[in-house]
Amino acid sequence: MIICVVDSGIDEQKAFDTSMCIKSYTEIINGFDGDCSCLSVTEYHYKDIIKGALYPGVEKVLRDFHGHGTMVTEIIHSIYPHNEYHIINILDENKSGYEECFIEALKKCITIKPDVINLSLGSFSEYYKEQLFQLTLDAVNQGILVVSSASSIPSYPAYFDHVVTIANEKFKNVNGSDFESVNCYMPNSYFPWPGEIEDTSSAAAVFTGRVSLYHGG
């Protein structure tokens, strides 16, 4: 399956140690030029990634300043190791990002036409709600499964009905906006490393991994 992971990137060493097939890596950064915000988009394809990994002196392409994106992709890969990944990095070392980058990432995902977009993240901004709604709906209408992790307060796109919202089973009786619209709770026994990362971010990754296992296995 072809999977877009929108997160904090991926660690190059871990990606190659586990033989992940990273088809593209994109960084979307919100910089500031005076009073005007601007997006910087840097994209690398498979041949650039391989050159950076194999040849001394060539720029290393893959990176993850936080580790969250690496964790998410590792979980998916540990469940089904034959996926192709398109990694889109929009989060910094504090696991923070900008909605403008999120929107650009979703646009990029739609052009890739993956089978699944994994979003172990979300936005709490009402200002960007309509744009996120329309982009994720466009993706779903094109046959792309959009998977998002739940939150205890309204977050987007997890709150939307057309998005598959995932949480860990331990949150089943927790009151909260996203938890009221959860489509699937992942049991602890489904986690590759039980007891260590049993949160909603990893639950979404487990669901994506099991979907790819079902379709590919």
Coordinates of N, CA and C in Angstrom, one line a residue:
M1 N 0.8 -1.2 0.0 CA 0.0 0.0 0.0 C 0.9 1.2 0.0
I2 N 0.3 2.3 -0.5 CA 1.0 3.6 -0.5 C 0.4 4.4 0.7
I3 N 1.3 4.9 1.6 CA 0.9 5.6 2.8 C 1.6 6.9 2.9
C4 N 0.8 8.0 3.1 CA 1.3 9.3 3.5 C 1.3 9.4 5.0
V5 N 2.5 9.8 5.5 CA 2.5 10.0 7.0 C 2.9 11.5 7.2
V6 N 1.9 12.3 7.7 CA 2.1 13.7 8.0 C 2.5 13.8 9.5
D7 N 3.7 14.2 9.8 CA 4.1 14.2 11.1 C 5.4 15.0 11.3
S8 N 6.4 14.5 12.1 CA 7.6 15.2 12.3 C 8.8 14.7 11.5
G9 N 8.5 13.9 10.5 CA 9.6 13.4 9.7 C 9.9 12.0 10.0
I10 N 11.2 11.5 9.7 CA 11.6 10.2 10.0 C 13.1 10.2 10.1
D11 N 13.6 9.4 11.1 CA 15.0 9.3 11.3 C 15.6 8.4 10.2
E12 N 16.7 8.9 9.5 CA 17.2 8.1 8.4 C 17.8 6.8 8.8
Q13 N 18.5 6.7 9.9 CA 19.1 5.5 10.3 C 18.1 4.4 10.6
K14 N 17.0 4.8 11.3 CA 16.0 3.8 11.6 C 15.2 3.4 10.4
A15 N 15.0 4.3 9.5 CA 14.3 4.0 8.2 C 15.1 2.9 7.5
F16 N 16.4 3.0 7.4 CA 17.2 2.1 6.6 C 17.5 0.8 7.4
D17 N 17.6 0.9 8.7 CA 17.8 -0.3 9.5 C 16.6 -1.2 9.4
T18 N 15.5 -0.7 9.2 CA 14.2 -1.5 9.1 C 13.8 -1.7 7.7
S19 N 14.6 -1.3 6.7 CA 14.3 -1.5 5.3 C 13.0 -0.9 4.9
M20 N 12.7 0.3 5.4 CA 11.5 1.0 4.9 C 11.6 1.5 3.5
C21 N 10.6 1.5 2.7 CA 10.6 2.0 1.3 C 10.1 3.4 1.4
I22 N 11.0 4.4 1.5 CA 10.6 5.8 1.6 C 10.6 6.3 0.1
K23 N 9.5 6.6 -0.5 CA 9.5 7.0 -1.9 C 9.7 8.5 -2.0
S24 N 9.3 9.3 -1.0 CA 9.5 10.7 -1.0 C 9.5 11.3 0.4
Y25 N 10.2 12.4 0.6 CA 10.3 13.1 1.8 C 10.2 14.6 1.6
T26 N 9.2 15.2 2.3 CA 8.9 16.6 2.0 C 8.9 17.3 3.4
E27 N 9.6 18.5 3.4 CA 9.6 19.3 4.6 C 8.8 20.6 4.2
I28 N 7.8 20.9 5.1 CA 7.0 22.1 4.8 C 7.2 23.0 6.1
I29 N 7.9 24.2 5.9 CA 8.2 25.0 7.0 C 7.6 26.4 6.9
N30 N 7.0 26.9 7.9 CA 6.5 28.3 7.9 C 7.5 29.2 8.4
G31 N 8.1 30.0 7.5 CA 9.0 31.1 7.9 C 8.3 32.4 7.9
F32 N 9.0 33.5 8.3 CA 8.5 34.8 8.3 C 9.4 35.8 7.6
D33 N 8.8 36.6 6.7 CA 9.5 37.6 6.0 C 8.8 38.9 6.2
G34 N 9.3 39.7 7.2 CA 8.7 40.9 7.6 C 7.3 40.6 8.3
D35 N 6.3 41.2 7.8 CA 4.9 40.9 8.3 C 4.2 39.8 7.6
C36 N 4.9 39.2 6.7 CA 4.2 38.2 5.8 C 4.8 36.8 6.1
S37 N 3.9 35.9 6.4 CA 4.3 34.5 6.6 C 4.5 33.9 5.3
C38 N 5.4 32.9 5.2 CA 5.7 32.3 3.9 C 6.0 30.8 4.1
L39 N 5.6 30.0 3.2 CA 5.9 28.6 3.3 C 7.1 28.2 2.5
S40 N 8.0 27.4 3.1 CA 9.1 26.8 2.4 C 8.9 25.3 2.3
V41 N 8.9 24.9 1.0 CA 8.6 23.5 0.8 C 9.8 22.8 0.1
T42 N 10.4 21.8 0.7 CA 11.6 21.1 0.2 C 11.2 19.7 0.0
E43 N 11.4 19.2 -1.2 CA 10.9 17.8 -1.6 C 12.1 17.0 -2.1
Y44 N 12.2 15.8 -1.6 CA 13.2 14.8 -2.1 C 12.5 13.6 -2.5
H45 N 13.0 13.0 -3.6 CA 12.4 11.7 -4.1 C 13.4 10.6 -3.8
Y46 N 13.0 9.4 -4.2 CA 13.6 8.2 -3.8 C 15.1 8.2 -4.1
K47 N 15.5 8.6 -5.3 CA 16.9 8.6 -5.7 C 17.8 9.5 -4.8
D48 N 17.2 10.7 -4.4 CA 17.9 11.6 -3.5 C 18.1 11.0 -2.2
I49 N 17.0 10.3 -1.7 CA 17.1 9.6 -0.4 C 18.2 8.5 -0.4
I50 N 18.2 7.7 -1.4 CA 19.2 6.6 -1.5 C 20.6 7.2 -1.6
K51 N 20.8 8.2 -2.4 CA 22.1 8.8 -2.5 C 22.6 9.3 -1.1
G52 N 21.7 10.0 -0.4 CA 22.1 10.6 0.9 C 22.4 9.5 1.9
A53 N 21.8 8.3 1.7 CA 22.1 7.2 2.7 C 23.3 6.5 2.4
L54 N 23.6 6.3 1.1 CA 24.7 5.4 0.7 C 26.0 6.0 0.4
Y55 N 26.0 7.3 0.0 CA 27.3 7.9 -0.5 C 27.8 8.9 0.5
P56 N 29.1 8.8 1.0 CA 29.7 9.7 1.9 C 29.8 11.1 1.2
G57 N 29.6 12.2 2.0 CA 29.7 13.5 1.4 C 28.4 14.0 0.8
V58 N 27.4 13.1 0.5 CA 26.2 13.5 -0.1 C 25.2 13.9 1.1
E59 N 24.4 15.0 0.9 CA 23.5 15.5 1.9 C 22.6 14.4 2.4
K60 N 22.5 14.3 3.7 CA 21.5 13.3 4.3 C 20.1 14.0 4.2
V61 N 19.2 13.2 3.7 CA 17.9 13.8 3.3 C 16.9 13.7 4.5
L62 N 16.7 12.5 5.0 CA 15.7 12.2 6.0 C 16.1 12.7 7.4
R63 N 15.1 13.3 8.1 CA 15.4 13.8 9.5 C 14.1 13.9 10.3
D64 N 14.3 13.8 11.6 CA 13.2 13.9 12.5 C 13.7 14.6 13.8
F65 N 13.4 15.8 14.0 CA 13.9 16.5 15.2 C 13.2 16.2 16.5
H66 N 12.1 15.5 16.4 CA 11.4 15.2 17.6 C 11.3 13.7 17.9
G67 N 11.1 12.9 16.9 CA 11.0 11.4 17.1 C 9.6 10.9 17.0
H68 N 8.6 11.7 17.0 CA 7.2 11.3 16.9 C 6.8 10.7 15.6
G69 N 7.3 11.3 14.5 CA 7.0 10.8 13.2 C 7.7 9.4 13.0
T70 N 8.9 9.3 13.5 CA 9.6 8.0 13.4 C 8.9 6.9 14.1
M71 N 8.4 7.2 15.3 CA 7.6 6.2 16.1 C 6.4 5.8 15.3
V72 N 5.7 6.8 14.8 CA 4.4 6.4 14.1 C 4.7 5.5 12.9
T73 N 5.7 5.9 12.1 CA 6.0 5.1 10.9 C 6.6 3.7 11.2
E74 N 7.4 3.7 12.3 CA 7.9 2.4 12.8 C 6.7 1.4 13.2
I75 N 5.7 2.0 13.8 CA 4.6 1.1 14.2 C 3.9 0.6 13.0
I76 N 3.6 1.4 12.0 CA 2.9 1.0 10.8 C 3.8 -0.1 10.1
H77 N 5.1 0.1 10.0 CA 6.0 -0.8 9.3 C 6.2 -2.1 10.1
S78 N 6.1 -2.0 11.4 CA 6.3 -3.3 12.2 C 5.1 -4.2 12.0
I79 N 4.0 -3.7 11.6 CA 2.8 -4.5 11.4 C 2.7 -5.1 10.0
Y80 N 3.1 -4.3 9.0 CA 3.2 -4.7 7.6 C 4.3 -4.0 7.0
P81 N 5.4 -4.8 6.7 CA 6.7 -4.1 6.2 C 6.8 -3.9 4.7
H82 N 5.7 -4.0 4.0 CA 5.8 -3.9 2.5 C 5.1 -2.7 1.9
N83 N 4.9 -1.7 2.7 CA 4.3 -0.5 2.3 C 5.3 0.4 1.6
E84 N 4.8 1.4 0.8 CA 5.6 2.5 0.3 C 5.2 3.7 1.1
Y85 N 6.2 4.5 1.5 CA 5.9 5.7 2.4 C 6.2 7.0 1.7
H86 N 5.4 7.9 1.9 CA 5.6 9.3 1.5 C 5.6 10.1 2.8
I87 N 6.7 10.6 3.3 CA 6.8 11.3 4.6 C 6.8 12.8 4.4
I88 N 5.9 13.4 5.1 CA 5.7 14.9 5.0 C 5.9 15.4 6.4
N89 N 7.0 16.2 6.6 CA 7.4 16.7 7.9 C 6.9 18.2 8.1
I90 N 6.0 18.3 9.1 CA 5.5 19.7 9.4 C 5.7 20.1 10.8
L91 N 6.3 19.2 11.6 CA 6.4 19.4 13.1 C 7.9 19.7 13.5
D92 N 8.1 20.5 14.4 CA 9.4 20.8 14.9 C 9.9 20.0 16.1
E93 N 11.0 20.4 16.7 CA 11.5 19.6 17.8 C 10.6 19.6 19.0
N94 N 9.6 20.5 19.1 CA 8.7 20.6 20.2 C 7.3 19.9 19.8
K95 N 7.3 19.2 18.7 CA 6.1 18.6 18.1 C 5.0 19.7 17.9
S96 N 5.5 20.8 17.5 CA 4.6 21.9 17.1 C 4.7 22.2 15.6
G97 N 3.6 22.8 15.1 CA 3.6 23.2 13.7 C 2.6 24.2 13.4
Y98 N 2.4 24.6 12.2 CA 1.5 25.6 11.7 C 0.4 25.0 10.9
E99 N -0.8 25.5 11.0 CA -1.9 25.0 10.2 C -1.7 25.2 8.7
E100 N -1.0 26.3 8.4 CA -0.7 26.5 7.0 C 0.1 25.4 6.4
C101 N 1.0 24.9 7.2 CA 1.8 23.8 6.8 C 1.0 22.5 6.7
F102 N 0.1 22.3 7.6 CA -0.8 21.2 7.6 C -1.7 21.2 6.4
I103 N -2.2 22.3 6.0 CA -3.0 22.4 4.8 C -2.2 22.1 3.5
E104 N -1.0 22.6 3.5 CA -0.1 22.3 2.3 C 0.2 20.8 2.3
A105 N 0.4 20.2 3.4 CA 0.7 18.8 3.5 C -0.4 17.9 3.0
L106 N -1.7 18.3 3.3 CA -2.8 17.6 2.8 C -3.0 17.7 1.3
K107 N -2.7 18.9 0.8 CA -2.7 19.1 -0.6 C -1.7 18.2 -1.3
K108 N -0.5 18.2 -0.7 CA 0.5 17.3 -1.3 C 0.1 15.8 -1.3
C109 N -0.5 15.4 -0.2 CA -0.9 14.0 -0.1 C -1.9 13.7 -1.2
I110 N -2.9 14.6 -1.4 CA -3.9 14.3 -2.4 C -3.3 14.2 -3.8
T111 N -2.2 14.9 -4.1 CA -1.6 14.8 -5.4 C -0.8 13.5 -5.5
I112 N -0.3 12.9 -4.4 CA 0.4 11.7 -4.4 C -0.6 10.5 -4.7
K113 N -1.9 10.7 -4.2 CA -2.9 9.7 -4.4 C -2.6 8.4 -3.7
P114 N -2.3 8.4 -2.3 CA -2.0 7.2 -1.6 C -3.3 6.4 -1.3
D115 N -3.1 5.3 -0.7 CA -4.2 4.5 -0.2 C -4.7 5.1 1.1
V116 N -3.7 5.5 2.0 CA -4.0 6.0 3.3 C -3.2 7.2 3.6
I117 N -3.9 8.2 4.3 CA -3.2 9.3 4.9 C -3.2 9.1 6.4
N118 N -2.1 9.0 7.1 CA -2.1 8.8 8.5 C -1.8 10.1 9.2
L119 N -2.7 10.6 10.0 CA -2.6 11.9 10.7 C -2.6 11.6 12.2
S120 N -1.5 11.3 12.8 CA -1.4 11.1 14.3 C -1.2 12.5 14.9
L121 N -2.0 13.4 14.5 CA -1.9 14.8 14.9 C -3.2 15.5 14.6
G122 N -3.3 16.8 14.9 CA -4.5 17.5 14.6 C -4.4 19.0 14.9
S123 N -5.4 19.7 14.5 CA -5.4 21.2 14.7 C -6.6 21.5 15.6
F124 N -6.4 22.5 16.5 CA -7.5 22.9 17.4 C -8.1 24.2 16.9
S125 N -7.6 24.7 15.8 CA -8.0 26.0 15.3 C -9.4 26.0 14.5
E126 N -10.3 26.8 15.0 CA -11.6 26.9 14.3 C -11.4 27.7 13.0
Y127 N -10.4 28.5 12.9 CA -10.2 29.4 11.7 C -9.9 28.5 10.5
Y128 N -9.2 27.4 10.7 CA -8.8 26.5 9.6 C -9.7 25.3 9.4
K129 N -10.7 25.3 10.2 CA -11.6 24.1 10.2 C -12.2 23.8 8.9
E130 N -12.7 24.8 8.2 CA -13.4 24.6 6.9 C -12.4 24.1 5.8
Q131 N -11.2 24.7 5.8 CA -10.2 24.2 4.8 C -9.8 22.8 5.1
L132 N -9.6 22.4 6.3 CA -9.3 21.0 6.7 C -10.4 20.1 6.3
F133 N -11.7 20.6 6.6 CA -12.8 19.8 6.2 C -12.9 19.5 4.7
Q134 N -12.7 20.5 3.9 CA -12.8 20.4 2.5 C -11.7 19.5 1.9
L135 N -10.5 19.7 2.4 CA -9.3 18.9 1.9 C -9.5 17.4 2.2
T136 N -9.8 17.1 3.4 CA -10.0 15.7 3.8 C -11.2 15.1 3.1
L137 N -12.2 15.9 2.9 CA -13.4 15.4 2.1 C -13.0 15.1 0.7
D138 N -12.2 16.0 0.1 CA -11.7 15.8 -1.3 C -10.9 14.5 -1.3
A139 N -10.1 14.3 -0.3 CA -9.3 13.0 -0.3 C -10.1 11.8 -0.3
V140 N -11.1 11.8 0.6 CA -12.0 10.7 0.8 C -12.8 10.4 -0.5
N141 N -13.2 11.5 -1.1 CA -14.0 11.4 -2.4 C -13.2 10.8 -3.5
Q142 N -11.8 10.9 -3.4 CA -10.9 10.3 -4.4 C -10.5 8.9 -4.0
G143 N -11.1 8.3 -2.9 CA -10.9 7.0 -2.5 C -9.7 6.8 -1.6
I144 N -9.3 7.9 -1.0 CA -8.2 7.8 0.0 C -8.8 7.7 1.4
L145 N -8.2 6.8 2.2 CA -8.7 6.6 3.6 C -7.9 7.6 4.4
V146 N -8.6 8.5 5.2 CA -7.9 9.4 6.0 C -8.1 9.0 7.5
V147 N -7.0 8.7 8.2 CA -7.0 8.2 9.5 C -6.4 9.2 10.4
S148 N -7.1 9.5 11.5 CA -6.6 10.6 12.4 C -6.8 10.1 13.9
S149 N -5.9 10.6 14.7 CA -6.0 10.3 16.2 C -6.9 11.2 16.9
A150 N -7.6 10.7 17.9 CA -8.6 11.4 18.7 C -7.9 12.3 19.7
S151 N -8.7 13.3 20.2 CA -8.2 14.2 21.2 C -9.4 14.4 22.2
S152 N -9.0 14.8 23.4 CA -10.1 15.1 24.5 C -10.8 16.4 24.3
I153 N -10.3 17.2 23.4 CA -11.0 18.4 23.0 C -11.2 18.5 21.5
P154 N -12.1 19.3 20.9 CA -12.3 19.2 19.5 C -11.0 19.5 18.7
S155 N -10.7 18.5 17.9 CA -9.5 18.7 17.0 C -9.9 18.3 15.6
Y156 N -9.2 18.8 14.6 CA -9.5 18.6 13.2 C -8.3 18.0 12.5
P157 N -8.5 17.0 11.7 CA -9.7 16.5 11.1 C -10.4 15.4 11.9
A158 N -10.0 15.0 13.1 CA -10.6 13.8 13.7 C -12.1 14.0 14.0
Y159 N -12.5 15.2 14.2 CA -13.9 15.5 14.5 C -14.8 15.3 13.3
F160 N -14.3 15.3 12.1 CA -15.2 15.2 10.9 C -15.7 13.7 10.7
D161 N -16.9 13.6 10.3 CA -17.5 12.3 10.1 C -16.9 11.5 9.0
H162 N -16.3 12.1 8.0 CA -15.8 11.3 6.9 C -14.3 10.9 7.2
V163 N -13.8 11.2 8.3 CA -12.4 10.8 8.7 C -12.6 9.7 9.7
V164 N -11.7 8.7 9.6 CA -11.7 7.5 10.5 C -10.9 8.0 11.7
T165 N -11.6 8.1 12.8 CA -11.0 8.6 14.1 C -10.7 7.4 15.0
I166 N -9.4 7.4 15.5 CA -8.9 6.2 16.3 C -8.4 6.7 17.6
A167 N -8.7 5.8 18.6 CA -8.2 6.0 20.0 C -7.8 4.7 20.6
N168 N -7.0 4.8 21.6 CA -6.6 3.6 22.4 C -7.8 3.1 23.2
E169 N -8.0 1.8 23.4 CA -9.1 1.3 24.2 C -9.2 1.9 25.6
K170 N -8.1 2.3 26.2 CA -8.1 2.8 27.6 C -8.8 4.1 27.7
F171 N -9.1 4.8 26.5 CA -9.8 6.0 26.5 C -11.3 5.8 26.2
K172 N -11.8 4.6 26.3 CA -13.1 4.3 25.8 C -14.2 5.0 26.6
N173 N -14.0 5.1 27.9 CA -15.0 5.8 28.8 C -14.6 7.2 29.1
V174 N -13.7 7.8 28.4 CA -13.3 9.2 28.6 C -14.3 10.1 27.8
N175 N -14.8 11.1 28.5 CA -15.6 12.1 27.9 C -14.8 13.1 27.1
G176 N -15.2 13.5 26.0 CA -14.4 14.5 25.2 C -15.0 14.5 23.8
S177 N -14.8 15.6 23.1 CA -15.4 15.8 21.8 C -15.0 14.8 20.8
D178 N -13.7 14.6 20.6 CA -13.2 13.6 19.6 C -13.6 12.2 20.0
F179 N -13.5 11.9 21.3 CA -13.8 10.5 21.7 C -15.3 10.1 21.5
E180 N -16.1 11.1 21.4 CA -17.5 10.8 21.1 C -17.7 10.4 19.6
S181 N -16.7 10.7 18.8 CA -16.9 10.4 17.3 C -15.8 9.3 16.9
V182 N -15.2 8.6 17.9 CA -14.2 7.6 17.6 C -14.9 6.5 16.8
N183 N -14.3 6.1 15.7 CA -14.7 5.0 14.9 C -14.2 3.6 15.4
C184 N -13.0 3.6 16.0 CA -12.4 2.4 16.4 C -11.5 2.6 17.6
Y185 N -11.6 1.7 18.6 CA -10.7 1.7 19.7 C -9.7 0.6 19.5
M186 N -8.4 0.8 19.6 CA -7.4 -0.2 19.4 C -7.1 -0.9 20.8
P187 N -7.3 -2.2 20.9 CA -7.0 -2.8 22.2 C -5.5 -2.8 22.4
N188 N -5.1 -2.8 23.7 CA -3.7 -2.8 24.1 C -2.9 -3.9 23.4
S189 N -3.6 -5.1 23.3 CA -2.9 -6.3 22.8 C -2.5 -6.1 21.3
Y190 N -3.0 -5.1 20.6 CA -2.7 -4.8 19.2 C -1.4 -4.0 19.1
F191 N -0.9 -3.5 20.2 CA 0.3 -2.6 20.0 C 1.5 -3.5 19.9
P192 N 2.5 -3.0 19.1 CA 3.7 -3.8 18.9 C 4.5 -3.8 20.2
W193 N 4.5 -2.8 21.0 CA 5.3 -2.7 22.2 C 4.3 -2.3 23.3
P194 N 3.5 -3.2 23.8 CA 2.5 -2.9 24.8 C 3.1 -2.2 26.1
G195 N 2.4 -1.2 26.6 CA 2.8 -0.6 27.8 C 3.7 0.6 27.6
E196 N 4.2 0.8 26.4 CA 5.2 1.9 26.1 C 4.5 3.1 25.4
I197 N 3.7 2.9 24.4 CA 3.3 4.0 23.6 C 1.8 3.9 23.3
E198 N 1.0 3.5 24.3 CA -0.4 3.2 24.1 C -1.2 4.5 24.2
D199 N -1.0 5.4 23.3 CA -1.8 6.7 23.2 C -2.6 6.8 21.9
T200 N -3.2 7.9 21.7 CA -4.0 8.0 20.5 C -3.2 8.1 19.2
S201 N -2.0 8.7 19.3 CA -1.1 8.8 18.1 C -0.7 7.5 17.7
S202 N -0.3 6.6 18.6 CA 0.2 5.3 18.2 C -1.0 4.4 17.8
A203 N -2.2 4.7 18.4 CA -3.4 3.9 18.1 C -3.8 4.1 16.6
A204 N -3.7 5.4 16.1 CA -3.9 5.6 14.7 C -2.9 4.9 13.8
A205 N -1.7 4.9 14.2 CA -0.6 4.2 13.5 C -0.9 2.7 13.5
V206 N -1.3 2.1 14.6 CA -1.6 0.7 14.6 C -2.8 0.4 13.7
F207 N -3.8 1.2 13.7 CA -4.9 1.0 12.8 C -4.5 1.0 11.3
T208 N -3.7 2.0 11.0 CA -3.1 2.1 9.6 C -2.3 0.9 9.2
G209 N -1.5 0.4 10.2 CA -0.7 -0.8 10.0 C -1.6 -2.0 9.7
R210 N -2.7 -2.1 10.5 CA -3.5 -3.3 10.3 C -4.4 -3.2 9.0
V211 N -4.7 -2.0 8.6 CA -5.4 -1.9 7.3 C -4.5 -2.3 6.2
S212 N -3.2 -1.9 6.3 CA -2.2 -2.3 5.2 C -2.0 -3.8 5.3
L213 N -1.9 -4.4 6.5 CA -1.8 -5.8 6.6 C -2.9 -6.6 6.0
Y214 N -4.1 -6.1 6.2 CA -5.4 -6.7 5.7 C -5.4 -6.7 4.1
H215 N -5.0 -5.5 3.6 CA -5.0 -5.4 2.1 C -3.8 -6.1 1.5
G216 N -2.7 -6.0 2.1 CA -1.5 -6.6 1.5 C -1.2 -8.0 1.9
G217 N -1.6 -8.4 3.0 CA -1.4 -9.8 3.5 C -2.4 -10.8 3.0

